[in-house]
Amino acid sequence: RKIDPVLKYLKNARNADNHSIQEITEITPHTTKINLLGGSGHIDRMVTINGKVTEYRGDPIKIVYSPGKVEIKPFTNRQLIYNIPEYHKGKKLKNSKNPIELGEIAIEYYENFLNDVEEKFWYFRRIKFFYYK
């Protein structure tokens, strides 16, 4: 856990988030762009519901929606800089800036870790039970 880049990043990100005022994530808001495909850009009627164009009459346009996103970023914890992890268990991550991907990796790791501990504990408990019986 102290060597793996993802687990080390997450542990220290938690400390930096709880014990400092620095930002550990970067939020990019969603955008909607309207591109003219010809004409003067005249719009007769445009109706939007929840940020989506539901009705349009006018010169031809192309509407491009870009969803917002949250990405992790480098931070400093106890005078050490923690860069965005790119590898986990020697394998390159698909999108190392995605906090959900990193969270899923950590959950899988700690579930396996706890299962191993439980299995070993149960094994030693059984041995003790049979030994003292």
Coordinates of C-alpha atoms in Angstrom, one line a residue:
R1 CA 0.0 0.0 0.0
K2 CA 2.9 2.3 0.5
I3 CA 4.5 1.6 -2.9
D4 CA 1.5 1.4 -5.2
P5 CA 1.1 4.9 -6.9
V6 CA -2.8 4.9 -6.8
L7 CA -3.1 3.8 -3.2
K8 CA -0.3 6.2 -2.1
Y9 CA -1.9 9.1 -4.0
L10 CA -5.4 8.4 -2.5
K11 CA -4.1 8.1 1.1
N12 CA -2.3 11.4 0.8
A13 CA -5.1 13.1 -1.1
R14 CA -7.4 12.4 1.8
N15 CA -4.9 13.9 4.2
A16 CA -4.3 17.0 2.1
D17 CA -8.1 17.5 1.6
N18 CA -8.8 17.2 5.3
H19 CA -5.8 19.0 6.7
S20 CA -5.2 21.9 4.2
I21 CA -7.0 24.3 2.0
Q22 CA -5.6 23.3 -1.3
E23 CA -7.7 21.9 -4.1
I24 CA -7.0 18.3 -5.0
T25 CA -9.6 18.2 -7.9
E26 CA -10.2 20.4 -10.9
I27 CA -13.8 20.9 -12.0
T28 CA -14.6 21.7 -15.7
P29 CA -18.2 22.9 -16.2
H30 CA -20.4 21.6 -19.0
T31 CA -20.7 23.6 -22.1
T32 CA -23.1 24.0 -25.0
K33 CA -21.8 25.5 -28.3
I34 CA -23.9 26.6 -31.2
N35 CA -22.0 26.6 -34.5
L36 CA -23.5 28.2 -37.6
L37 CA -23.6 26.0 -40.7
G38 CA -24.6 28.8 -43.1
G39 CA -26.9 31.8 -43.2
S40 CA -26.8 34.8 -41.0
G41 CA -27.5 33.0 -37.7
H42 CA -31.1 34.0 -37.6
I43 CA -33.2 32.1 -35.0
D44 CA -37.0 32.1 -35.3
R45 CA -37.6 30.0 -32.3
M46 CA -35.5 28.0 -29.8
V47 CA -36.8 26.1 -26.8
T48 CA -34.4 24.6 -24.2
I49 CA -35.4 22.3 -21.3
N50 CA -32.7 21.4 -18.7
G51 CA -30.0 22.8 -21.0
K52 CA -31.0 20.7 -24.0
V53 CA -32.5 22.3 -27.2
T54 CA -35.9 20.6 -27.6
E55 CA -37.3 22.8 -30.5
Y56 CA -35.5 24.9 -33.1
R57 CA -36.5 26.9 -36.2
G58 CA -34.0 29.1 -38.0
D59 CA -30.8 29.0 -40.0
P60 CA -28.9 25.7 -39.9
I61 CA -26.8 25.2 -36.8
K62 CA -25.0 22.4 -35.1
I63 CA -25.3 22.1 -31.3
V64 CA -22.3 20.6 -29.5
Y65 CA -22.8 19.5 -25.8
S66 CA -19.7 18.8 -23.7
P67 CA -20.4 17.3 -20.3
G68 CA -18.6 18.7 -17.2
K69 CA -16.1 16.6 -15.5
V70 CA -14.1 16.3 -12.3
E71 CA -10.4 15.4 -12.5
I72 CA -7.7 14.9 -9.9
K73 CA -4.6 17.1 -9.9
P74 CA -1.2 17.1 -8.3
F75 CA -1.0 18.3 -4.7
T76 CA 1.4 18.7 -1.8
N77 CA 1.2 16.9 1.5
R78 CA 3.8 17.4 4.2
Q79 CA 6.2 19.1 1.8
L80 CA 6.0 16.1 -0.7
I81 CA 4.4 16.6 -4.2
Y82 CA 2.1 13.8 -5.3
N83 CA 1.6 13.7 -9.0
I84 CA -1.3 12.0 -10.8
P85 CA -0.7 8.2 -10.7
E86 CA -0.4 6.6 -14.1
Y87 CA 0.1 2.9 -13.1
H88 CA -1.5 0.4 -10.7
K89 CA 0.2 -3.0 -10.1
G90 CA 2.5 -2.3 -13.1
K91 CA -0.5 -1.7 -15.5
K92 CA -1.1 1.7 -17.2
L93 CA -4.4 3.2 -16.1
K94 CA -7.1 4.1 -18.8
N95 CA -7.9 7.5 -17.4
S96 CA -5.7 8.3 -14.5
K97 CA -7.3 11.7 -13.9
N98 CA -10.7 10.1 -13.2
P99 CA -11.4 10.0 -9.5
I100 CA -14.0 7.3 -10.0
E101 CA -11.5 5.0 -11.6
L102 CA -9.1 5.5 -8.8
G103 CA -11.8 4.9 -6.2
E104 CA -12.9 1.7 -7.8
I105 CA -9.3 0.5 -7.8
A106 CA -9.0 1.3 -4.1
I107 CA -12.3 -0.4 -3.2
E108 CA -11.2 -3.6 -5.1
Y109 CA -7.8 -3.6 -3.4
Y110 CA -9.2 -3.1 0.2
E111 CA -12.0 -5.7 -0.4
N112 CA -9.4 -8.3 -1.4
F113 CA -7.2 -7.2 1.6
L114 CA -10.0 -7.6 4.1
N115 CA -11.0 -11.0 2.6
D116 CA -7.4 -12.2 3.0
V117 CA -7.2 -11.0 6.6
E118 CA -10.6 -12.6 7.4
E119 CA -9.5 -15.9 5.7
K120 CA -6.2 -16.0 7.7
F121 CA -8.0 -15.1 10.9
W122 CA -10.6 -17.8 10.4
Y123 CA -7.8 -20.3 9.7
F124 CA -5.9 -19.5 12.9
R125 CA -9.1 -19.5 14.9
R126 CA -10.0 -23.0 13.7
I127 CA -6.5 -24.3 14.5
K128 CA -6.7 -22.9 18.0
F129 CA -10.2 -24.4 18.5
F130 CA -9.0 -27.9 17.5
Y131 CA -5.8 -27.6 19.5
Y132 CA -7.4 -26.7 22.8
K133 CA -10.4 -29.1 22.5

